[in-house]
Every structure is written in C-alpha cells, then in structure tokens.
C-alpha cells in the first residue's frame, strides 16, 4: 500500500490510517484496483498449476481433490475477486470525474463496499489455508454441495464468501445508480453520458436485480447445511434443479456484469485514438440496454441438458440467439468508429482493437451453443471453456488492460512505458490465443471439462501441452505488466491534464485530480464536451474560490466490515460468533448515523 | 485547467515497434494456422464429429449449418478488423473523418445478425421438434443410472443388469431412462449421442440407435462434475450385430458360474464368505448386493473401474486390494490386508482369477 499512497503524495493526508478511513472515491478506486489485481495474480497462479497438471496425460502435479479445489477457486477468484472488482475500481475512480461531480452519492457506503469486499475475498481465499477449498465448481450444483457429499467446510466458505461479496456489490450498485442519476454536471443529459458511465449504470441495475436470487439460493444452501433443511435434497422432497435455476438467474446477468465495463472502456478508447466520435452512440447505448434486458430471459441455456421440455428449450434457444443481435450491432459500431479514422496504435488502442477481435470469437461460440442440439455436444466440454475464456480473458481482461493504459496518467500522473507495454500486449494477445483457441478443438473431439486426468490416445496430448505453454506466455505478460507498473511508479509524475486529447470530463482536471476533483464543476454543452469546447473556443471557467465541502474521513465503514467479517466466520466456527458480530455492526451503524459531516 | 491536450503530444509508439508488429503478426498467424490444420485430426476415439448414432446425426443437422456460419462470421469480422486497422492507421497529412453515424449502414448491420440467427434457428427448432416425438415403439428399453463413480445399466424387458459396458444391437432404437443414485452425473457417448444429465429425483430420457456395428467400443464419459473421481467415471458402448447382441444377452441371462480351475474355485469360496457379496451381485450365486456394480460375466468385460483400466488379473488385484489408489475416493472399501482390509494377497489373487473366469 505504501507505493500506492505515494502516488497521491501531493495530497495532504497520507499514511496507512488515512487509507483505512478514506471516503474519497479515487482512493477507494485505487484500493479496489490494487486488491483486485493481487487476487488476479493469485487466480493466475492457480491457473498455472491447473495447466501444469493437464500438460501431459496422467499428470500428477496435484491430486484429484486439490485439482477440484483449484479450478473451483480459480473461477471464484477470477470472477468475484478479480474481474468484478477491477470493473469496480474503474467505476469508483471515474464515475464522479466523468459526470463532473466531487464524489459519489454516499461516500462512506462506498468505503463500506470496499472493506466488505476485502472481508469476503479474504474469507473465501483462506479456505486454502485450512485445506478445505470448495470443490464443487463455481456454480456449485446441488446435491454435490450437501453435507452428505461435501462434509468439510469448503462449501461453507463458498456460501459465506459469496454472501459477503454480494452485500458489498449490492451497496456499490445502489451507490452508483444514485450517483449517476443524481449528481451529473449541469448539461450532462442521459444521452450525453459517456458510454462507460452508461455501462456502469446498467451494471448497477443488473447487480441490484441479480444478487437477490443468488442470495436466496445461498441462504437455502446455508440452511440445508447448518440446520438440516432439504431445499435441494431430492430424497426428502427438495429439488437440486431449483439451485440451477436460482444460480443461473443470477449467473447469466453476472456474465454481463463482467463484460460491460470492458465494453464501456473500449467505447471510450476507440474514439479517442481513432480521433473520431463514437459511431452510432444511441445504437451502442440501446444495444447495451437490450443486452441487459434480454440477459434475464436466457438463463436456462446453461441447463439445456438437464432434461427440460421442448418448449422451454425452444424459447431459451431463441432468446439466446436474439442476444447475438445487439452484440453484433456493438461490434459493427466499434468497427465503424475506427473506419475513416486516423488510428494511433499505442498500447491502450492495441488492447481495445484486440478486444473487438477476441470478444467476437467468444460471441460466436456463445451463439453456437445457443442451439440446444449443438449444446448437447458442447455442454461441459472444453468448447465451453474456450467460450468463457474468450469472453472473460479475451474480452473483459483485455478491455481492462486497455483501460489501465488509458487512464493510468489520469490516476497517477504517470505514463506506463509504451515500449514495454507493447511487448506486454503482444505476449498477452499471443498467450490468449495459444491458451484458449485450441480448447475449441479439444471440446469438439470430446474432452470434458473439470477432469484432473486424461488418457493418452484420444489426441488430447499435443494441444494440451501447447495450451500449457500458452498459459506461461500469459503469465509472462502479467509479469511484464507488473514490472512496468512498479518502474513507472518510481518516475516523476509528468502527465498533463489531457494527454490523449480525449473528449470526456475527467480530462478537464489535473492528473492526478485534486481531492475535490474539480475546482469548478464543469458545464456540459454536447456529447463530447471537451471536443465541443475546443472546437468552439470555449475557455475553462476560472476558480471562484467558493467553499468546497468534502465528507470527512470515517472509521465506521471498516468497523462495520469487521462485524460482517465476524458474522461470516460464524458458520465456519460456531454460530455463537454472531453474538460478537452483531453488537459491532449495530454500534457501527449507530455511530455512522450520528457522525458529524463537517 | 482547460483541455490543453492536443492530438499527438505524447506518441510513444515508435516506427520500429510498428514495423515489428507488421512483420510478426502475419507470420504468427501463419504458423498458428499451419499448426491448426496439421494437428487437428477429427476422427478421434471420443470425437463428437464422428457420427455413429442417430442422435449425433440429428445434432449435426443443426451443427453443420451453425459451424460454417460461425466460420464465415469469424473470417469476415477478423478480416474487417485487420483491414480497418491497417487502412486507417495514422498517416501524416491525413486526418479523421468526423462521422457520428449512418442510419442506412446501421440498419444493414442489424439485419445481418438477424438473418444469421434465423438461419440458425430453423434447423435447431425442427430438430427439437423431431426429438420431442419420442422413441419409436419398437425401441429396447434401458435404464441407465449414475453412481459415484460408475454406470449401472438395466434392461427391464430382457431382465439383464450390468455395469460400465453397455451392449446394444446395431440400428435398433434404444430408449434410455436416465436416473441418478446420488449426485448429478451426465450420460454422454460423443460419437453416438449428445449428453443428458442424470438427475437425482428426476427421470430423464433420450433415445438413439447405433448405426455402425464394430468390435471396438464407443467411449462414454460422465460430463457433469460429480466429485473426486469425476474424471474416472467412464463407460463403453458396444454396438453389436444383432446375432452378437442376442448371444451376449442369452449368456448374461443364463449365467451360472462354475469355475473349473482350482484357483478360481477357491476365489469363489473367498468371494462368497467376504464383504464382497454385501455390495455386488453375481447372477446364479447368492451374491446379491446392489450397492456396487453387478459383476455377472465380469470376465467378458474389457475394462474395470468404470472404463478406466484394462480388465487383467494384475489390475483386478490392485483394484480389490485398494480401489481408492486407482480411483480416488472410490466407495469400495480396501479389501487387502496391506490396505486395512481382511483379505491376504493370495486370497485376492484367487478372487481375481474367479472373476476373470466369469465369461
Ligand atoms: C453473444 C453473446 C453470448 C451468448 C449467445 C452466450 C451463450 C452462452 C451459452 C449458451 C452458454 C452455456 C454453454 C454450456 O454450458 O453448454 C454460455 C456459457 C458461458 N458464458 Fe456465454 N454467451 C454470450 C456471451 C457471454 C459473455 C459476454 C460472457 C462474459 C463476459 C459469457 C460468459 C459465459 C460463461 C462464464 C459461461 C460458462 C459458465 C459455466 O458453465 O461455467 N458469455 N454462454
Ligand atoms: Cu449464460
Ligand atoms: Cu461426473
């Protein structure tokens, strides 16, 4: 944390305590980013062990139980502790800046989201320390999750971990929905919002609606395991398929929660480096809304092989294929943005363009298994693994890297090294394709997913070895990024306000921005405000010396998060822990409510 | 605090790295393509692209259309992206055209995905409809039940119960009733049929006929994570000629084990007085356990441990001695004294001989 604190050293308050009590959206964004990237590296290490195990037939790097724990934790780490909070990192840092506000609507709630996320992440990850990771896959199908088939604490870690992370996401979602709807600068109408902000708004609503079904399912599972209910126990009149419906009603919107930040990022980056406004802004916004809306009507495409009848299979297939249409529109609009431009291929832009290509591959395979007959051959094979990694690694992570190189000067005042960045980009691009493209082929020739071992003679050998090599190329890329990050952080901050000549409001303030974001709240006159002002010779307003009110730091967020952490630990140790946890939470809320805001 | 930034202030990309990219990108793609085309044999033992059953044939009615469409979209979008990236890279003296949108174009590229989706949906929906009609009336009924970590097969009409190696007559529709005994498993023989989940508390169904008789088995594998030995939960399907199938069925039904050599006889005696009979059935004897796989005519099977290892005396010995060493988590307790069980090495060898004699 010390390095990070250094990045904002020009600000008056430094030191660990200032980070613990901060309610500044920028610092919380940095905390999210650093924590999530750390988890990303940890999830990557798990992936490398998995790939090493699979490099040759009969691999014996790890045993079956460890392997099942690894792929389960790898998915949970990457989805809930890396990609989601990396998205959160961007929208924490950027939302107020991009809408011309001085902070989010509820700054302390924002801090509480972060600390709760950290608590959930630590609890979930600590399952490895106790040798009892969850082993049921990230979707954790019943009844393999019951105490009968999973007697150790693994599934309990899963339940309390995800419950806690859900609380965190829900608070963040409410906060950002309110912020975007209420705190926009004068003139910033909805149809002038940057696409990244639109995506943040959509994600917020998706989260608000998607987390309840997951929470219900988790609580039912918690009750099944702790109190002997039978929600998912077929022998006692429960039904394991209930879990699948509840999980995927959350799970499919969740995949859009994962990809929309990246779509927002590239929608900002592509116009800037093509030197051209976004092509078809309304179409991009409305297709984003359409995707989010249709995303609620497709969850059973994860369940085509569970024995659903012909009618639901037809309907869910049709809906899933229809989602391909707005997705296609987006891709064409991004290409349209580049068309006729004057494209500068720096690192950020290279990532953004490769996002289009890689995400398209994932979209195509998605539409392929939208067909239920085809899906009977895809489901639970490496073809699905290829699909989900193209959208999550080729899509979400590639977009996130584009965003990191793009906004790094704004966040820190420093430029990441472009040469090293280019090396990192090519390692990444080659690594993604080496690791994940052959998985399509392996799925096609019948390699199931989630197997810790396979026989020779099925033609699985060559491409598995190839993929393993590819995964180390990816690892090299991440190391190159870390190197770039740490060396850059030791340089002097030199970035001007708007180094890329970008049109959105965050570039109107200093790099990094002052604690209060803007000396004067900007006025927006068009969709690309800074380009409009530039072209119409409008000067920035002069500071008026008005009093700027900022919320004071508060330790109640971390206090309440500590209470939540103890609550989380109760099902893992003894339910009596709640007696300790509840008073802390109640006291925290009490103090929070009465805390003076000056 | 104005937006002072103008285009081109901080270009870090050098000419060199561009030339580098231009030189290496095509080369890498070429190497990749060549590797792809040479390393990608399709007619492999577990490949979904080999069509030897009616269900998989039905799948490929849709898949063929979707596969080529997907390929087409892939090639078009990749080439478009590449072309735009090269054609419109920044050049001195050329500035960007300030276009905000183009309604005609946007309508066009909304219609393209619509058309693609319609073309995909037609074979898909007809296929679902055909499948919904259910199996032909003359289908043979087979009940397939998933257990952690093996497959049970019952032929209720033929009064046969077997495990892990399924025999079916060629070109005869088989109507499967799909069940699970514990957690969710999935029944999948890629070359014959797509998969169908084995759900506790539900009865699923699928039907197909094997269309190509051959002595080598079709490989099946559980396709839903079902615990520790999910990877080791496999099975084999033999698509026999009608004569072979009938003689196999006759043999199973009338099996009455009478081992001839003395080691096997001793093995039978050990088997009958040990824990084995609590879990296993051998037809024609008093062994009638139902927890583990039915061992009738085990000597005829090509593999043991749900299709994972060849059925040899050595492997049987290792399995009976300590099955979890072969299949992690195996629910069969270790029988050998060295692993905490009751049987001596000699006794296990005798039992193995007995089981192999069941032909
Ligand atoms: C055109 C868009 C898409 C379509 C039509 C689509 C369709 C599908 C379908 C039908 C499945 C189920 C496959 C199976 O299990 O047999 C699936 C799985 C999956 N998709 Fe997509 N998808 C699309 C985009 C995305 C995006 C944008 C993401 C995330 C960023 C995503 C993430 C996933 C994941 C994680 C799974 C696997 C879940 C699991 O089984 O673990 N998909 N997709
Ligand atoms: Cu989905
Ligand atoms: Cu399984």
mmCIF file with all atom_site columns, N, CA and C and ligand atoms in Angstrom, chain A residues 138-139 248 252 255-256 258-259 301-302 304 320 323-324 327 359 362-363 366-367 369-370 375 378-380 384 387-388 391-392 449-450, ligand 1:
data_model
loop_
_atom_site.group_PDB
_atom_site.id
_atom_site.type_symbol
_atom_site.label_atom_id
_atom_site.label_alt_id
_atom_site.label_comp_id
_atom_site.label_asym_id
_atom_site.label_entity_id
_atom_site.label_seq_id
_atom_site.pdbx_PDB_ins_code
_atom_site.Cartn_x
_atom_site.Cartn_y
_atom_site.Cartn_z
_atom_site.occupancy
_atom_site.B_iso_or_equiv
_atom_site.pdbx_formal_charge
_atom_site.auth_seq_id
_atom_site.auth_comp_id
_atom_site.auth_asym_id
_atom_site.auth_atom_id
_atom_site.pdbx_PDB_model_num
ATOM   1   N  N   . UNK A 1 138 ? -17.579 -23.439 -9.782  1.00 0.00 ? 138 UNK A N   1
ATOM   2   C  CA  . UNK A 1 138 ? -18.051 -22.123 -9.343  1.00 0.00 ? 138 UNK A CA  1
ATOM   3   C  C   . UNK A 1 138 ? -19.558 -22.096 -9.277  1.00 0.00 ? 138 UNK A C   1
ATOM   4   N  N   . UNK A 1 139 ? -20.275 -22.950 -10.061 1.00 0.00 ? 139 UNK A N   1
ATOM   5   C  CA  . UNK A 1 139 ? -21.734 -22.929 -9.944  1.00 0.00 ? 139 UNK A CA  1
ATOM   6   C  C   . UNK A 1 139 ? -22.247 -23.963 -8.952  1.00 0.00 ? 139 UNK A C   1
ATOM   7   N  N   . UNK A 1 248 ? -28.453 -19.629 -12.063 1.00 0.00 ? 248 UNK A N   1
ATOM   8   C  CA  . UNK A 1 248 ? -28.247 -19.060 -13.398 1.00 0.00 ? 248 UNK A CA  1
ATOM   9   C  C   . UNK A 1 248 ? -29.097 -17.813 -13.641 1.00 0.00 ? 248 UNK A C   1
ATOM   10  N  N   . UNK A 1 252 ? -26.362 -15.668 -15.430 1.00 0.00 ? 252 UNK A N   1
ATOM   11  C  CA  . UNK A 1 252 ? -26.230 -15.091 -16.755 1.00 0.00 ? 252 UNK A CA  1
ATOM   12  C  C   . UNK A 1 252 ? -26.105 -13.567 -16.716 1.00 0.00 ? 252 UNK A C   1
ATOM   13  N  N   . UNK A 1 255 ? -22.605 -12.589 -16.126 1.00 0.00 ? 255 UNK A N   1
ATOM   14  C  CA  . UNK A 1 255 ? -21.597 -12.525 -17.190 1.00 0.00 ? 255 UNK A CA  1
ATOM   15  C  C   . UNK A 1 255 ? -21.627 -11.162 -17.879 1.00 0.00 ? 255 UNK A C   1
ATOM   16  N  N   . UNK A 1 256 ? -22.791 -10.518 -17.900 1.00 0.00 ? 256 UNK A N   1
ATOM   17  C  CA  . UNK A 1 256 ? -22.822 -9.165  -18.473 1.00 0.00 ? 256 UNK A CA  1
ATOM   18  C  C   . UNK A 1 256 ? -22.236 -8.155  -17.510 1.00 0.00 ? 256 UNK A C   1
ATOM   19  N  N   . UNK A 1 258 ? -19.767 -8.767  -15.856 1.00 0.00 ? 258 UNK A N   1
ATOM   20  C  CA  . UNK A 1 258 ? -18.329 -8.904  -16.064 1.00 0.00 ? 258 UNK A CA  1
ATOM   21  C  C   . UNK A 1 258 ? -17.854 -8.238  -17.356 1.00 0.00 ? 258 UNK A C   1
ATOM   22  N  N   . UNK A 1 259 ? -18.681 -8.256  -18.401 1.00 0.00 ? 259 UNK A N   1
ATOM   23  C  CA  . UNK A 1 259 ? -18.191 -7.780  -19.698 1.00 0.00 ? 259 UNK A CA  1
ATOM   24  C  C   . UNK A 1 259 ? -18.515 -6.317  -19.940 1.00 0.00 ? 259 UNK A C   1
ATOM   25  N  N   . UNK A 1 301 ? -30.149 -21.492 -20.821 1.00 0.00 ? 301 UNK A N   1
ATOM   26  C  CA  . UNK A 1 301 ? -29.220 -22.048 -21.814 1.00 0.00 ? 301 UNK A CA  1
ATOM   27  C  C   . UNK A 1 301 ? -28.031 -22.729 -21.142 1.00 0.00 ? 301 UNK A C   1
ATOM   28  N  N   . UNK A 1 302 ? -27.904 -22.533 -19.839 1.00 0.00 ? 302 UNK A N   1
ATOM   29  C  CA  . UNK A 1 302 ? -26.880 -23.293 -19.105 1.00 0.00 ? 302 UNK A CA  1
ATOM   30  C  C   . UNK A 1 302 ? -27.419 -24.653 -18.684 1.00 0.00 ? 302 UNK A C   1
ATOM   31  N  N   . UNK A 1 304 ? -29.541 -26.741 -20.803 1.00 0.00 ? 304 UNK A N   1
ATOM   32  C  CA  . UNK A 1 304 ? -30.165 -27.450 -21.922 1.00 0.00 ? 304 UNK A CA  1
ATOM   33  C  C   . UNK A 1 304 ? -30.118 -28.965 -21.771 1.00 0.00 ? 304 UNK A C   1
ATOM   34  N  N   . UNK A 1 320 ? -31.579 -16.649 -26.543 1.00 0.00 ? 320 UNK A N   1
ATOM   35  C  CA  . UNK A 1 320 ? -30.123 -16.588 -26.521 1.00 0.00 ? 320 UNK A CA  1
ATOM   36  C  C   . UNK A 1 320 ? -29.584 -16.155 -27.876 1.00 0.00 ? 320 UNK A C   1
ATOM   37  N  N   . UNK A 1 323 ? -29.954 -12.428 -28.416 1.00 0.00 ? 323 UNK A N   1
ATOM   38  C  CA  . UNK A 1 323 ? -28.923 -11.600 -27.762 1.00 0.00 ? 323 UNK A CA  1
ATOM   39  C  C   . UNK A 1 323 ? -27.737 -11.372 -28.684 1.00 0.00 ? 323 UNK A C   1
ATOM   40  N  N   . UNK A 1 324 ? -27.523 -12.304 -29.588 1.00 0.00 ? 324 UNK A N   1
ATOM   41  C  CA  . UNK A 1 324 ? -26.424 -12.129 -30.535 1.00 0.00 ? 324 UNK A CA  1
ATOM   42  C  C   . UNK A 1 324 ? -26.609 -10.893 -31.399 1.00 0.00 ? 324 UNK A C   1
ATOM   43  N  N   . UNK A 1 327 ? -25.399 -7.692  -29.729 1.00 0.00 ? 327 UNK A N   1
ATOM   44  C  CA  . UNK A 1 327 ? -23.953 -7.880  -29.590 1.00 0.00 ? 327 UNK A CA  1
ATOM   45  C  C   . UNK A 1 327 ? -23.272 -7.600  -30.927 1.00 0.00 ? 327 UNK A C   1
ATOM   46  N  N   . UNK A 1 359 ? -13.273 -10.718 -28.361 1.00 0.00 ? 359 UNK A N   1
ATOM   47  C  CA  . UNK A 1 359 ? -14.639 -10.823 -27.872 1.00 0.00 ? 359 UNK A CA  1
ATOM   48  C  C   . UNK A 1 359 ? -15.545 -11.416 -28.943 1.00 0.00 ? 359 UNK A C   1
ATOM   49  N  N   . UNK A 1 362 ? -15.504 -15.097 -28.824 1.00 0.00 ? 362 UNK A N   1
ATOM   50  C  CA  . UNK A 1 362 ? -16.326 -15.604 -27.728 1.00 0.00 ? 362 UNK A CA  1
ATOM   51  C  C   . UNK A 1 362 ? -17.810 -15.470 -28.016 1.00 0.00 ? 362 UNK A C   1
ATOM   52  N  N   . UNK A 1 363 ? -18.186 -14.383 -28.673 1.00 0.00 ? 363 UNK A N   1
ATOM   53  C  CA  . UNK A 1 363 ? -19.590 -14.203 -29.022 1.00 0.00 ? 363 UNK A CA  1
ATOM   54  C  C   . UNK A 1 363 ? -20.056 -15.257 -30.007 1.00 0.00 ? 363 UNK A C   1
ATOM   55  N  N   . UNK A 1 366 ? -20.558 -18.491 -28.326 1.00 0.00 ? 366 UNK A N   1
ATOM   56  C  CA  . UNK A 1 366 ? -21.756 -18.384 -27.491 1.00 0.00 ? 366 UNK A CA  1
ATOM   57  C  C   . UNK A 1 366 ? -23.007 -18.642 -28.299 1.00 0.00 ? 366 UNK A C   1
ATOM   58  N  N   . UNK A 1 367 ? -23.082 -18.007 -29.461 1.00 0.00 ? 367 UNK A N   1
ATOM   59  C  CA  . UNK A 1 367 ? -24.264 -18.210 -30.289 1.00 0.00 ? 367 UNK A CA  1
ATOM   60  C  C   . UNK A 1 367 ? -24.321 -19.654 -30.793 1.00 0.00 ? 367 UNK A C   1
ATOM   61  N  N   . UNK A 1 369 ? -23.475 -22.422 -29.112 1.00 0.00 ? 369 UNK A N   1
ATOM   62  C  CA  . UNK A 1 369 ? -24.156 -23.309 -28.171 1.00 0.00 ? 369 UNK A CA  1
ATOM   63  C  C   . UNK A 1 369 ? -25.488 -22.766 -27.670 1.00 0.00 ? 369 UNK A C   1
ATOM   64  N  N   . UNK A 1 370 ? -25.967 -21.716 -28.331 1.00 0.00 ? 370 UNK A N   1
ATOM   65  C  CA  . UNK A 1 370 ? -27.357 -21.320 -28.097 1.00 0.00 ? 370 UNK A CA  1
ATOM   66  C  C   . UNK A 1 370 ? -28.318 -22.343 -28.697 1.00 0.00 ? 370 UNK A C   1
ATOM   67  N  N   . UNK A 1 375 ? -25.611 -27.797 -28.287 1.00 0.00 ? 375 UNK A N   1
ATOM   68  C  CA  . UNK A 1 375 ? -25.128 -27.700 -26.916 1.00 0.00 ? 375 UNK A CA  1
ATOM   69  C  C   . UNK A 1 375 ? -25.017 -29.064 -26.234 1.00 0.00 ? 375 UNK A C   1
ATOM   70  N  N   . UNK A 1 378 ? -21.647 -29.622 -26.688 1.00 0.00 ? 378 UNK A N   1
ATOM   71  C  CA  . UNK A 1 378 ? -20.709 -28.625 -26.146 1.00 0.00 ? 378 UNK A CA  1
ATOM   72  C  C   . UNK A 1 378 ? -20.674 -28.620 -24.625 1.00 0.00 ? 378 UNK A C   1
ATOM   73  N  N   . UNK A 1 379 ? -21.857 -28.724 -24.032 1.00 0.00 ? 379 UNK A N   1
ATOM   74  C  CA  . UNK A 1 379 ? -22.004 -28.586 -22.585 1.00 0.00 ? 379 UNK A CA  1
ATOM   75  C  C   . UNK A 1 379 ? -20.952 -29.404 -21.836 1.00 0.00 ? 379 UNK A C   1
ATOM   76  N  N   . UNK A 1 380 ? -20.315 -28.733 -20.877 1.00 0.00 ? 380 UNK A N   1
ATOM   77  C  CA  . UNK A 1 380 ? -19.322 -29.405 -20.040 1.00 0.00 ? 380 UNK A CA  1
ATOM   78  C  C   . UNK A 1 380 ? -18.154 -30.002 -20.809 1.00 0.00 ? 380 UNK A C   1
ATOM   79  N  N   . UNK A 1 384 ? -16.901 -25.108 -24.162 1.00 0.00 ? 384 UNK A N   1
ATOM   80  C  CA  . UNK A 1 384 ? -17.468 -24.076 -23.293 1.00 0.00 ? 384 UNK A CA  1
ATOM   81  C  C   . UNK A 1 384 ? -16.349 -23.344 -22.552 1.00 0.00 ? 384 UNK A C   1
ATOM   82  N  N   . UNK A 1 387 ? -15.103 -20.820 -24.910 1.00 0.00 ? 387 UNK A N   1
ATOM   83  C  CA  . UNK A 1 387 ? -16.045 -19.693 -24.987 1.00 0.00 ? 387 UNK A CA  1
ATOM   84  C  C   . UNK A 1 387 ? -15.875 -18.755 -23.799 1.00 0.00 ? 387 UNK A C   1
ATOM   85  N  N   . UNK A 1 388 ? -15.909 -19.300 -22.608 1.00 0.00 ? 388 UNK A N   1
ATOM   86  C  CA  . UNK A 1 388 ? -15.949 -18.402 -21.461 1.00 0.00 ? 388 UNK A CA  1
ATOM   87  C  C   . UNK A 1 388 ? -14.622 -17.692 -21.263 1.00 0.00 ? 388 UNK A C   1
ATOM   88  N  N   . UNK A 1 391 ? -14.521 -14.695 -23.781 1.00 0.00 ? 391 UNK A N   1
ATOM   89  C  CA  . UNK A 1 391 ? -15.255 -13.505 -23.349 1.00 0.00 ? 391 UNK A CA  1
ATOM   90  C  C   . UNK A 1 391 ? -14.660 -12.890 -22.083 1.00 0.00 ? 391 UNK A C   1
ATOM   91  N  N   . UNK A 1 392 ? -14.115 -13.722 -21.194 1.00 0.00 ? 392 UNK A N   1
ATOM   92  C  CA  . UNK A 1 392 ? -13.627 -13.166 -19.931 1.00 0.00 ? 392 UNK A CA  1
ATOM   93  C  C   . UNK A 1 392 ? -12.177 -12.711 -20.003 1.00 0.00 ? 392 UNK A C   1
ATOM   94  N  N   . UNK A 1 449 ? -14.701 -30.958 -19.491 1.00 0.00 ? 449 UNK A N   1
ATOM   95  C  CA  . UNK A 1 449 ? -14.041 -30.029 -18.595 1.00 0.00 ? 449 UNK A CA  1
ATOM   96  C  C   . UNK A 1 449 ? -14.014 -30.623 -17.191 1.00 0.00 ? 449 UNK A C   1
ATOM   97  N  N   . UNK A 1 450 ? -13.241 -30.014 -16.310 1.00 0.00 ? 450 UNK A N   1
ATOM   98  C  CA  . UNK A 1 450 ? -13.175 -30.400 -14.903 1.00 0.00 ? 450 UNK A CA  1
ATOM   99  C  C   . UNK A 1 450 ? -12.685 -31.825 -14.678 1.00 0.00 ? 450 UNK A C   1
HETATM 100 C  C1  . LIG C 2 .   ? -23.475 -13.376 -27.826 1.00 0.00 ? 1   LIG C C1  1
HETATM 101 C  C2  . LIG C 2 .   ? -23.312 -13.478 -26.591 1.00 0.00 ? 1   LIG C C2  1
HETATM 102 C  C3  . LIG C 2 .   ? -23.333 -14.773 -25.804 1.00 0.00 ? 1   LIG C C3  1
HETATM 103 C  C4  . LIG C 2 .   ? -24.048 -15.906 -25.977 1.00 0.00 ? 1   LIG C C4  1
HETATM 104 C  C5  . LIG C 2 .   ? -25.076 -16.176 -27.051 1.00 0.00 ? 1   LIG C C5  1
HETATM 105 C  C6  . LIG C 2 .   ? -23.661 -16.823 -24.945 1.00 0.00 ? 1   LIG C C6  1
HETATM 106 C  C7  . LIG C 2 .   ? -24.169 -18.089 -24.775 1.00 0.00 ? 1   LIG C C7  1
HETATM 107 C  C8  . LIG C 2 .   ? -23.749 -18.980 -23.817 1.00 0.00 ? 1   LIG C C8  1
HETATM 108 C  C9  . LIG C 2 .   ? -24.291 -20.273 -23.603 1.00 0.00 ? 1   LIG C C9  1
HETATM 109 C  C10 . LIG C 2 .   ? -25.430 -20.894 -24.403 1.00 0.00 ? 1   LIG C C10 1
HETATM 110 C  C11 . LIG C 2 .   ? -23.617 -20.858 -22.589 1.00 0.00 ? 1   LIG C C11 1
HETATM 111 C  C12 . LIG C 2 .   ? -23.832 -22.237 -21.987 1.00 0.00 ? 1   LIG C C12 1
HETATM 112 C  C13 . LIG C 2 .   ? -22.928 -23.219 -22.593 1.00 0.00 ? 1   LIG C C13 1
HETATM 113 C  C14 . LIG C 2 .   ? -22.944 -24.532 -21.866 1.00 0.00 ? 1   LIG C C14 1
HETATM 114 O  O1  . LIG C 2 .   ? -22.668 -24.573 -20.658 1.00 0.00 ? 1   LIG C O1  1
HETATM 115 O  O2  . LIG C 2 .   ? -23.175 -25.517 -22.547 1.00 0.00 ? 1   LIG C O2  1
HETATM 116 C  C15 . LIG C 2 .   ? -22.638 -19.914 -22.163 1.00 0.00 ? 1   LIG C C15 1
HETATM 117 C  C16 . LIG C 2 .   ? -21.735 -20.157 -21.151 1.00 0.00 ? 1   LIG C C16 1
HETATM 118 C  C17 . LIG C 2 .   ? -20.978 -19.156 -20.568 1.00 0.00 ? 1   LIG C C17 1
HETATM 119 N  N1  . LIG C 2 .   ? -20.893 -17.863 -20.997 1.00 0.00 ? 1   LIG C N1  1
HETATM 120 FE FE1 . LIG C 2 .   ? -21.764 -17.077 -22.645 1.00 0.00 ? 1   LIG C FE1 1
HETATM 121 N  N2  . LIG C 2 .   ? -22.728 -16.239 -24.180 1.00 0.00 ? 1   LIG C N2  1
HETATM 122 C  C18 . LIG C 2 .   ? -22.510 -14.984 -24.665 1.00 0.00 ? 1   LIG C C18 1
HETATM 123 C  C19 . LIG C 2 .   ? -21.681 -14.034 -24.150 1.00 0.00 ? 1   LIG C C19 1
HETATM 124 C  C20 . LIG C 2 .   ? -21.027 -14.170 -22.968 1.00 0.00 ? 1   LIG C C20 1
HETATM 125 C  C21 . LIG C 2 .   ? -20.357 -13.102 -22.296 1.00 0.00 ? 1   LIG C C21 1
HETATM 126 C  C22 . LIG C 2 .   ? -20.309 -11.673 -22.760 1.00 0.00 ? 1   LIG C C22 1
HETATM 127 C  C23 . LIG C 2 .   ? -19.827 -13.631 -21.183 1.00 0.00 ? 1   LIG C C23 1
HETATM 128 C  C24 . LIG C 2 .   ? -18.996 -12.998 -20.073 1.00 0.00 ? 1   LIG C C24 1
HETATM 129 C  C25 . LIG C 2 .   ? -18.276 -11.981 -20.127 1.00 0.00 ? 1   LIG C C25 1
HETATM 130 C  C26 . LIG C 2 .   ? -20.144 -15.032 -21.171 1.00 0.00 ? 1   LIG C C26 1
HETATM 131 C  C27 . LIG C 2 .   ? -19.753 -15.896 -20.175 1.00 0.00 ? 1   LIG C C27 1
HETATM 132 C  C28 . LIG C 2 .   ? -20.088 -17.196 -20.111 1.00 0.00 ? 1   LIG C C28 1
HETATM 133 C  C29 . LIG C 2 .   ? -19.613 -18.083 -19.109 1.00 0.00 ? 1   LIG C C29 1
HETATM 134 C  C30 . LIG C 2 .   ? -18.707 -17.719 -17.927 1.00 0.00 ? 1   LIG C C30 1
HETATM 135 C  C31 . LIG C 2 .   ? -20.159 -19.322 -19.400 1.00 0.00 ? 1   LIG C C31 1
HETATM 136 C  C32 . LIG C 2 .   ? -19.875 -20.635 -18.721 1.00 0.00 ? 1   LIG C C32 1
HETATM 137 C  C33 . LIG C 2 .   ? -20.487 -20.820 -17.442 1.00 0.00 ? 1   LIG C C33 1
HETATM 138 C  C34 . LIG C 2 .   ? -20.019 -22.141 -16.908 1.00 0.00 ? 1   LIG C C34 1
HETATM 139 O  O3  . LIG C 2 .   ? -20.528 -23.156 -17.373 1.00 0.00 ? 1   LIG C O3  1
HETATM 140 O  O4  . LIG C 2 .   ? -19.127 -22.145 -16.063 1.00 0.00 ? 1   LIG C O4  1
HETATM 141 N  N3  . LIG C 2 .   ? -20.872 -15.327 -22.267 1.00 0.00 ? 1   LIG C N3  1
HETATM 142 N  N4  . LIG C 2 .   ? -22.731 -18.764 -22.917 1.00 0.00 ? 1   LIG C N4  1
#
